[in-house]
Coordinates of C-alpha atoms and ligand atoms in Angstrom, one line a residue:
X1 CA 103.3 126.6 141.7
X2 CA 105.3 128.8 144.1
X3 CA 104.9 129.0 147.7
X4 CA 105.9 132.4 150.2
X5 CA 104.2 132.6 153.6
X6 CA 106.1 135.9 154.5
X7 CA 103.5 138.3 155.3
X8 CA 102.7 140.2 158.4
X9 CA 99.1 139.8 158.0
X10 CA 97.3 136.5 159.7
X11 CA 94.8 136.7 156.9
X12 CA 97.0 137.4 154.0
X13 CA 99.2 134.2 155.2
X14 CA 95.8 132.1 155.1
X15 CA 94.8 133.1 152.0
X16 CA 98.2 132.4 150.4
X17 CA 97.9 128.6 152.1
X18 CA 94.4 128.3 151.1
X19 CA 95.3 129.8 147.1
X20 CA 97.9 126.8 147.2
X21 CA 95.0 124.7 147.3
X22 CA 92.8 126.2 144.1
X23 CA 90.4 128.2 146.9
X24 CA 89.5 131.3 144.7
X25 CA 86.3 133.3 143.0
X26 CA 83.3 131.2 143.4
X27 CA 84.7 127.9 145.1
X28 CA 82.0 126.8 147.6
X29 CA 83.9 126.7 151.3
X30 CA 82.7 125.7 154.4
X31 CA 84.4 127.2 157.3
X32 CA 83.7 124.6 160.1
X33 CA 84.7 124.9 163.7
X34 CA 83.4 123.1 167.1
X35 CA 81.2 125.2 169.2
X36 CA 84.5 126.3 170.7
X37 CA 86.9 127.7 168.6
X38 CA 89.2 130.8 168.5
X39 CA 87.9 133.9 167.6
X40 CA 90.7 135.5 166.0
X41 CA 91.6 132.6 164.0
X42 CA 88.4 132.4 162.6
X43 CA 88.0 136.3 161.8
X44 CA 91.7 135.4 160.1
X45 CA 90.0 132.7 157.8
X46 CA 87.0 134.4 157.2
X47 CA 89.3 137.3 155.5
X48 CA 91.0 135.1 153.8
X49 CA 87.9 133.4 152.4
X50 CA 87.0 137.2 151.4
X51 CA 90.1 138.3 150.0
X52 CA 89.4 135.2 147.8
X53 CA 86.8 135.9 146.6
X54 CA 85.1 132.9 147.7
X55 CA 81.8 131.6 148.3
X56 CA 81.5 130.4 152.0
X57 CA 79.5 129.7 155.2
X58 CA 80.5 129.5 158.6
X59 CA 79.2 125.9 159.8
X60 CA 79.6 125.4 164.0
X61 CA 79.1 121.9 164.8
X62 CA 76.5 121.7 167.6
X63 CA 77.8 119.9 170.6
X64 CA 76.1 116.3 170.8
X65 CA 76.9 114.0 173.7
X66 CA 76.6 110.2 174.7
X67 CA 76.4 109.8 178.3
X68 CA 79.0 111.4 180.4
X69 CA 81.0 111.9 177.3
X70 CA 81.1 114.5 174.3
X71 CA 79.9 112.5 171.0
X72 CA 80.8 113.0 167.3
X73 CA 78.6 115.9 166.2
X74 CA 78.8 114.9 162.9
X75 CA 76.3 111.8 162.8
X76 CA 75.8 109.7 159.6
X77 CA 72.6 111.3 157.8
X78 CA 72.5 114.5 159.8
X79 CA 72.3 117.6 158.5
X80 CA 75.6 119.2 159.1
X81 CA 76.5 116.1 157.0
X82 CA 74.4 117.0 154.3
X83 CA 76.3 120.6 154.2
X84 CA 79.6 119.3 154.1
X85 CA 79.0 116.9 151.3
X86 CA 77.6 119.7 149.2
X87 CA 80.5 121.7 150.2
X88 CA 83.4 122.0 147.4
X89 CA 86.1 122.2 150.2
X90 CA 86.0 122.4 154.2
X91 CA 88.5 124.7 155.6
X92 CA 88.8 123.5 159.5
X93 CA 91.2 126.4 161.5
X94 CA 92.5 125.2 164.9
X95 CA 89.8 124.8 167.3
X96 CA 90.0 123.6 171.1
X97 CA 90.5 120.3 169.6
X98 CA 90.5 117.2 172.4
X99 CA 88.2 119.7 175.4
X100 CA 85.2 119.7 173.1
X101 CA 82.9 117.4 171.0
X102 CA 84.3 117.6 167.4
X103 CA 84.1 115.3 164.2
X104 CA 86.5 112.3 164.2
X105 CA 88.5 111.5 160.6
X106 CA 89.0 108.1 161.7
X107 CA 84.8 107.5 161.4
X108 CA 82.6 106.2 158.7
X109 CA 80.7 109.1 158.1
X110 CA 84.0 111.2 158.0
X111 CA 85.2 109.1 154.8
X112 CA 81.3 109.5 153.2
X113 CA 81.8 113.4 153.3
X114 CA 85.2 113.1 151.2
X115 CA 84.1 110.3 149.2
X116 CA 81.2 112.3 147.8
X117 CA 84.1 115.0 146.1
X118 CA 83.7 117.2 149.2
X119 CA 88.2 118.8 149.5
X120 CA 89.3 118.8 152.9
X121 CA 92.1 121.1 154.4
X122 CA 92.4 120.5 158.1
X123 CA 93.8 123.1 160.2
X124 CA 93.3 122.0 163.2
X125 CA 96.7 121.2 164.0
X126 CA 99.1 123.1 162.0
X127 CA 96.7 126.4 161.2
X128 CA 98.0 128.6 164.0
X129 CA 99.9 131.9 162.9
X130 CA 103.0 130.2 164.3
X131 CA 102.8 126.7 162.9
X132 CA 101.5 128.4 159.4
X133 CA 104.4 130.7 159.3
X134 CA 106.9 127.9 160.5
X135 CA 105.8 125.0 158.4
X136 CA 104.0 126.6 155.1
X137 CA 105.2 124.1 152.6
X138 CA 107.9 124.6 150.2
X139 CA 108.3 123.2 146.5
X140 CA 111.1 120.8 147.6
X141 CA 108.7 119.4 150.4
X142 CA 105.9 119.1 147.9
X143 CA 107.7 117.7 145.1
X144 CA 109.9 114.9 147.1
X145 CA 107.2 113.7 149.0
X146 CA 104.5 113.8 145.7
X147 CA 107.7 111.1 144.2
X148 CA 108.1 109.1 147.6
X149 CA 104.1 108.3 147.5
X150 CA 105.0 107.5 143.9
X151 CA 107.3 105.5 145.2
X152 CA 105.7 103.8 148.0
X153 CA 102.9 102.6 145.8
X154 CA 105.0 101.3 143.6
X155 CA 106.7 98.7 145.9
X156 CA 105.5 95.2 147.3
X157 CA 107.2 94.7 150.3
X158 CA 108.6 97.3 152.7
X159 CA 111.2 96.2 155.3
X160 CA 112.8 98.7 158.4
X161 CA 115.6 98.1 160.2
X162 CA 117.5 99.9 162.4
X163 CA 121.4 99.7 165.0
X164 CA 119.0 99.6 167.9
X165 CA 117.5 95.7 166.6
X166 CA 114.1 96.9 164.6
X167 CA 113.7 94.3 161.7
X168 CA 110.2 94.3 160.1
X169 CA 108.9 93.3 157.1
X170 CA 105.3 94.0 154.9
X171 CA 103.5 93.6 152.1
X172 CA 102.6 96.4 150.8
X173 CA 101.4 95.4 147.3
X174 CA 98.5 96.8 145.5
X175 CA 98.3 99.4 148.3
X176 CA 98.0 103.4 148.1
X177 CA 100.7 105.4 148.4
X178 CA 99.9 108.1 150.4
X179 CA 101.1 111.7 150.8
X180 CA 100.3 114.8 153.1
X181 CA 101.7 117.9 151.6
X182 CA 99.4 120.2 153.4
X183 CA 97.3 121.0 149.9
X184 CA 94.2 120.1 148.4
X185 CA 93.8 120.5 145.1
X186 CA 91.8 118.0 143.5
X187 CA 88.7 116.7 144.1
X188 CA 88.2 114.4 147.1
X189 CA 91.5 115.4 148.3
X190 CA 92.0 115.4 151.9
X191 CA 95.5 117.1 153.6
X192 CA 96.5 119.1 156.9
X193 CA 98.2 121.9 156.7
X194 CA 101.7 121.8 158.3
X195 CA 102.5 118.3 157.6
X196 CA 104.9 116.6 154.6
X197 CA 104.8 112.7 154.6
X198 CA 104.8 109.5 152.6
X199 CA 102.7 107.0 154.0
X200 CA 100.8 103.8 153.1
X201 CA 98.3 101.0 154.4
X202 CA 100.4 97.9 154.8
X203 CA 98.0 94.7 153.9
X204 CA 96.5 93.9 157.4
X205 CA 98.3 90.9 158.5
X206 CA 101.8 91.0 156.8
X207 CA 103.6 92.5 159.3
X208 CA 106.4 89.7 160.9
X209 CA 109.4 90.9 163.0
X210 CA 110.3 93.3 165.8
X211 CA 110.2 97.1 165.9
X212 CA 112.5 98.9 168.4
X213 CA 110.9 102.0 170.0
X214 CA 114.6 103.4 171.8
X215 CA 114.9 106.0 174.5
X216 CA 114.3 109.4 172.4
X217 CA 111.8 107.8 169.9
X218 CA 107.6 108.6 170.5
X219 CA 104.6 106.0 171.0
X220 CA 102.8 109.2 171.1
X221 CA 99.7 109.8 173.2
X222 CA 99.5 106.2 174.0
X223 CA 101.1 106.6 176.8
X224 CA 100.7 110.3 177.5
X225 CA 101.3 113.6 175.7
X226 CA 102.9 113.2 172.2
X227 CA 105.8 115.5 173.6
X228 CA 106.9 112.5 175.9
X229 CA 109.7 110.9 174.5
X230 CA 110.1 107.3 175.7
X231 CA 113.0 107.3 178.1
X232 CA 113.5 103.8 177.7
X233 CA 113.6 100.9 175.0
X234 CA 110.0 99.4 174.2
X235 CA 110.2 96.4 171.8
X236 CA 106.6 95.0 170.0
X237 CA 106.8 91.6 168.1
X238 CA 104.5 91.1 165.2
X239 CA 103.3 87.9 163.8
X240 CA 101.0 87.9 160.6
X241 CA 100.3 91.5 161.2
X242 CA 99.6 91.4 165.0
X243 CA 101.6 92.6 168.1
X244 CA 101.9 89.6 169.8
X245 CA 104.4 90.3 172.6
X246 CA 105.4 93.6 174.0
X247 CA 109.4 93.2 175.5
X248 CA 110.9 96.1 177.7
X249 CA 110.9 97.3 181.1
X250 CA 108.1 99.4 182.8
X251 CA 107.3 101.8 179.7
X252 CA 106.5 98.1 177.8
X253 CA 104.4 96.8 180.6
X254 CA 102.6 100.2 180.9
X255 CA 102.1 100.1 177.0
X256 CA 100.5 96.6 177.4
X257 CA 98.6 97.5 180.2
X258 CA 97.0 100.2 177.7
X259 CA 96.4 98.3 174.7
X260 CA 94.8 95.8 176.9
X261 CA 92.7 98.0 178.3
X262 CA 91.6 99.5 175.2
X263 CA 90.0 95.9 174.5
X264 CA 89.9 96.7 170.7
X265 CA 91.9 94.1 168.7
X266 CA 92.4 96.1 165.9
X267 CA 94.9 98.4 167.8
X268 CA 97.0 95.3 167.7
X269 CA 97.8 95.8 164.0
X270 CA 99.7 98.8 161.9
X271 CA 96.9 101.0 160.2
X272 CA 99.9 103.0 158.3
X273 CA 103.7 103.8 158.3
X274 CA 105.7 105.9 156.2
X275 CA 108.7 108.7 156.6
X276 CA 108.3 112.4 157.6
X277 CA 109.4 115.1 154.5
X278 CA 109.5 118.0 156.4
X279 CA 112.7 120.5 156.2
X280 CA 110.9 122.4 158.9
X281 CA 109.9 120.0 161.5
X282 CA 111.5 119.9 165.1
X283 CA 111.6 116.6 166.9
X284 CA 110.5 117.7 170.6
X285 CA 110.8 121.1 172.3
X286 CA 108.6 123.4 173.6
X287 CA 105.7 124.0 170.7
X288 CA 105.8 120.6 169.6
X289 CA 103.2 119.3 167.9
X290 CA 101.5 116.7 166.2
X291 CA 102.4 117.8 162.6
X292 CA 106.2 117.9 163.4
X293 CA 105.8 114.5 165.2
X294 CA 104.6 112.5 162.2
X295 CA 106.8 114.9 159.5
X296 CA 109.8 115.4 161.2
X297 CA 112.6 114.4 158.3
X298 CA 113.5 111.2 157.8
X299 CA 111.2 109.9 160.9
X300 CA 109.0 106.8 160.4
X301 CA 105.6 106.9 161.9
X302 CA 104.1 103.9 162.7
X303 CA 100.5 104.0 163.4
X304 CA 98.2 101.3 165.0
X305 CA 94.3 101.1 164.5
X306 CA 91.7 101.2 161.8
X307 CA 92.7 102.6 158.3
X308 CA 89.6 102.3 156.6
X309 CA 90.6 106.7 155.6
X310 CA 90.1 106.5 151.8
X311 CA 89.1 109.2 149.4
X312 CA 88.8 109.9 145.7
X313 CA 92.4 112.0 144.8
X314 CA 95.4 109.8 143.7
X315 CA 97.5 109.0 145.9
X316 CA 95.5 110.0 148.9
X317 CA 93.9 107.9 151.5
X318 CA 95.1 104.7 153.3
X319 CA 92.2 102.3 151.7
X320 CA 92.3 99.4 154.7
X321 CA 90.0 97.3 155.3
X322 CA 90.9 97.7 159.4
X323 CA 87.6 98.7 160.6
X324 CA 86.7 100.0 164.3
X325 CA 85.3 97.5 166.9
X326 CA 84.2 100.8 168.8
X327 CA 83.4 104.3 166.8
X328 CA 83.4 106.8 169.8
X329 CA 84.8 108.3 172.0
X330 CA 87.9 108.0 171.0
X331 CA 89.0 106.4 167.0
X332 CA 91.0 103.5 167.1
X333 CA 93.9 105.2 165.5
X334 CA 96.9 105.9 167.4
X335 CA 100.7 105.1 167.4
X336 CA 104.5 106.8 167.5
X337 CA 107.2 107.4 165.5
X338 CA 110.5 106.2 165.3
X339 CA 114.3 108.0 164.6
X340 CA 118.0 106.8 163.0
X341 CA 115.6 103.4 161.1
X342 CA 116.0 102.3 157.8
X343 CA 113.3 101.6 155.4
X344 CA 113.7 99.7 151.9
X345 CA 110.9 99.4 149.4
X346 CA 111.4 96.4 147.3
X347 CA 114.8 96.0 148.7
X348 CA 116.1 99.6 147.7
X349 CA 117.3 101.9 150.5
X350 CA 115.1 104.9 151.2
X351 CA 116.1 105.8 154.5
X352 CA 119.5 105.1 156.3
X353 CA 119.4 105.8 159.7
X354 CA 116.9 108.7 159.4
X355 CA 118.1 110.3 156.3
X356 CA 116.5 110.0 153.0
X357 CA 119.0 107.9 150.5
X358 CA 117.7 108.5 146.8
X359 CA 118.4 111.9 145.1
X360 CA 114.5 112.0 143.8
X361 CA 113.2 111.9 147.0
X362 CA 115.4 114.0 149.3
Ligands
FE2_1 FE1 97.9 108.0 161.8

């Protein structure tokens, strides 16, 4: 496989992302978007779909709401649900995600539509022209984060540690190892664009020690915008898999506040962590965005919440059993990631202090 993304042409740059991921003559795409979405994006994708030579539909979602609040407009048994499952791939461009109802990954009726073989390639985050130009994936990315994932599931036990005082350890036996690569090419297969990480489910209450969130590091939109980069230490304690005390000054008491408030216990436990395999990511900036964030190079993200995300591709899918007390408004999936750690699977070194160790997976 070879990769380019150097074309002047919005559409031609889509169509080379979405011929990375075996879109071509015939294959059944649905081209889905909230009922607000960006025009031009969408024209962009639709010409890509074309120069394909693809068979696809436009599917809007129609707005649903609960209350006072948008709802999930994809509902278990509707039929936009129906579509998507008889779809062979959903191609889902950058939409006004967050200001408008949309479809949740972190719900049930999410992982029904890629368990029944239906691909996935999000967009929403890293399809813009910018982010698809800046972060189109490269051979190296794909091929040392395919090994890491080979890696990850592989191992028993992964431990981090870092200068700043993180020391954690989990089991990770008999889990998935996951990767993003920003491709999907087999069935089931669900990616974003823009991203490159290794990633994996730890087993639900294994996780004992202390992870230290320092100035610079991310806790993401749990306590505001993911651009906001802690400006001081935050420390969380885990016993058996829970956070059970949260040590720090007022960024730690504010983060307790939070997760108290959220009243949903599973947001006490790690749903996934992993490291970032992305040559292209910035850490912070003007720009930033989630992508970067969770694939900046030699980062670990470390995710709180359900991680009941499985689908049918190999190493794909986290395959938890941490299931949400609440399924809307928001998913119980959130969490930050952290700079200069190690990580060890098994007791080898992967990471030392934010850069990848083994030759095979750099
Ligand atoms: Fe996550």
């Amino acid at each position: 496989m070879t990769t380019s993304g150097q074309t002047n042409s919005f559409a031609q740059l889509v169509a080379e992302a979405l011929a990375l991921s075996k879109i071509g003559e015939g294959t059944r795409a649905a081209l889905l978007s909230s009922h607000v979405y960006d025009e031009r994006a969408m024209r962009a994708y639709s010409d890509a779909l074309d120069i394909l030579g693809a068979d696809w539909v436009r599917v809007i979602m129609a707005p649903r709401t609960q209350g006072t609040s948008f709802a999930n407009p994809v509902q278990e048994g509707s039929f936009v649900t129906d579509i998507l499952k008889s779809a062979d791939v959903v191609v889902r461009p950058t939409t006004a995600k967050g200001a408008v109802a949309d479809i949740g990954m972190y719900t049930p009726v999410f992982e029904e539509i890629i368990m029944s073989g239906t691909r996935w390639w999000d967009c929403s985050v890293g399809g813009s022209e910018t982010l698809l130009r800046k972060l189109f994936p490269t051979q190296a990315m794909i091929d040392r984060t395919r090994a890491g994932a080979v890696s990850m599931q592989d191992a028993k036990t992964l431990r981090i540690t870092s200068e700043a005082g993180t020391d954690l350890t989990l089991s990770v036996e008999g889990r998935i190892g996951h990767c993003q690569v920003g491709i999907v090419d087999e069935p089931g297969r669900w990616d974003n664009f823009g991203f490159g990480l290794v990633a994996t489910a730890p087993v639900e209450d294994s996780a004992n020690g202390k992870v230290v969130w320092d100035g610079g590091d991310s806790l993401g939109e749990l306590l505001g915008s993911y651009s906001a980069l802690l400006p001081e230490q935050v420390v969380t304690h885990f016993e058996d898999g829970k956070i059970v005390s949260i040590e720090g000054g007022w960024v730690a008491r504010r983060f307790e506040e939070y997760l108290a408030g959220l009243n949903r216990p599973e947001f006490y436990r790690i749903a996934h962590i992993g490291w970032g395999t992305h040559e292209s990511a910035a850490w912070g900036g003007p720009g930033w965005n989630t992508a970067e964030w969770e694939s900046y190079y030699g980062c670990i993200m470390l995710h709180l919440g359900m991680n009941i995300f499985s689908t049918l591709a190999p190493y794909n899918g986290l395959h938890g059993t941490s299931r949400p007390s609440i399924a809307w408004p928001m998913p119980s999936h959130a969490g930050g990631c952290l700079l200069r750690h190690d990580l060890y699977l098994d007791g080898e070194k992967i990471l030392n202090a934010g850069a990848i160790v083994p030759d095979g997976l750099k």
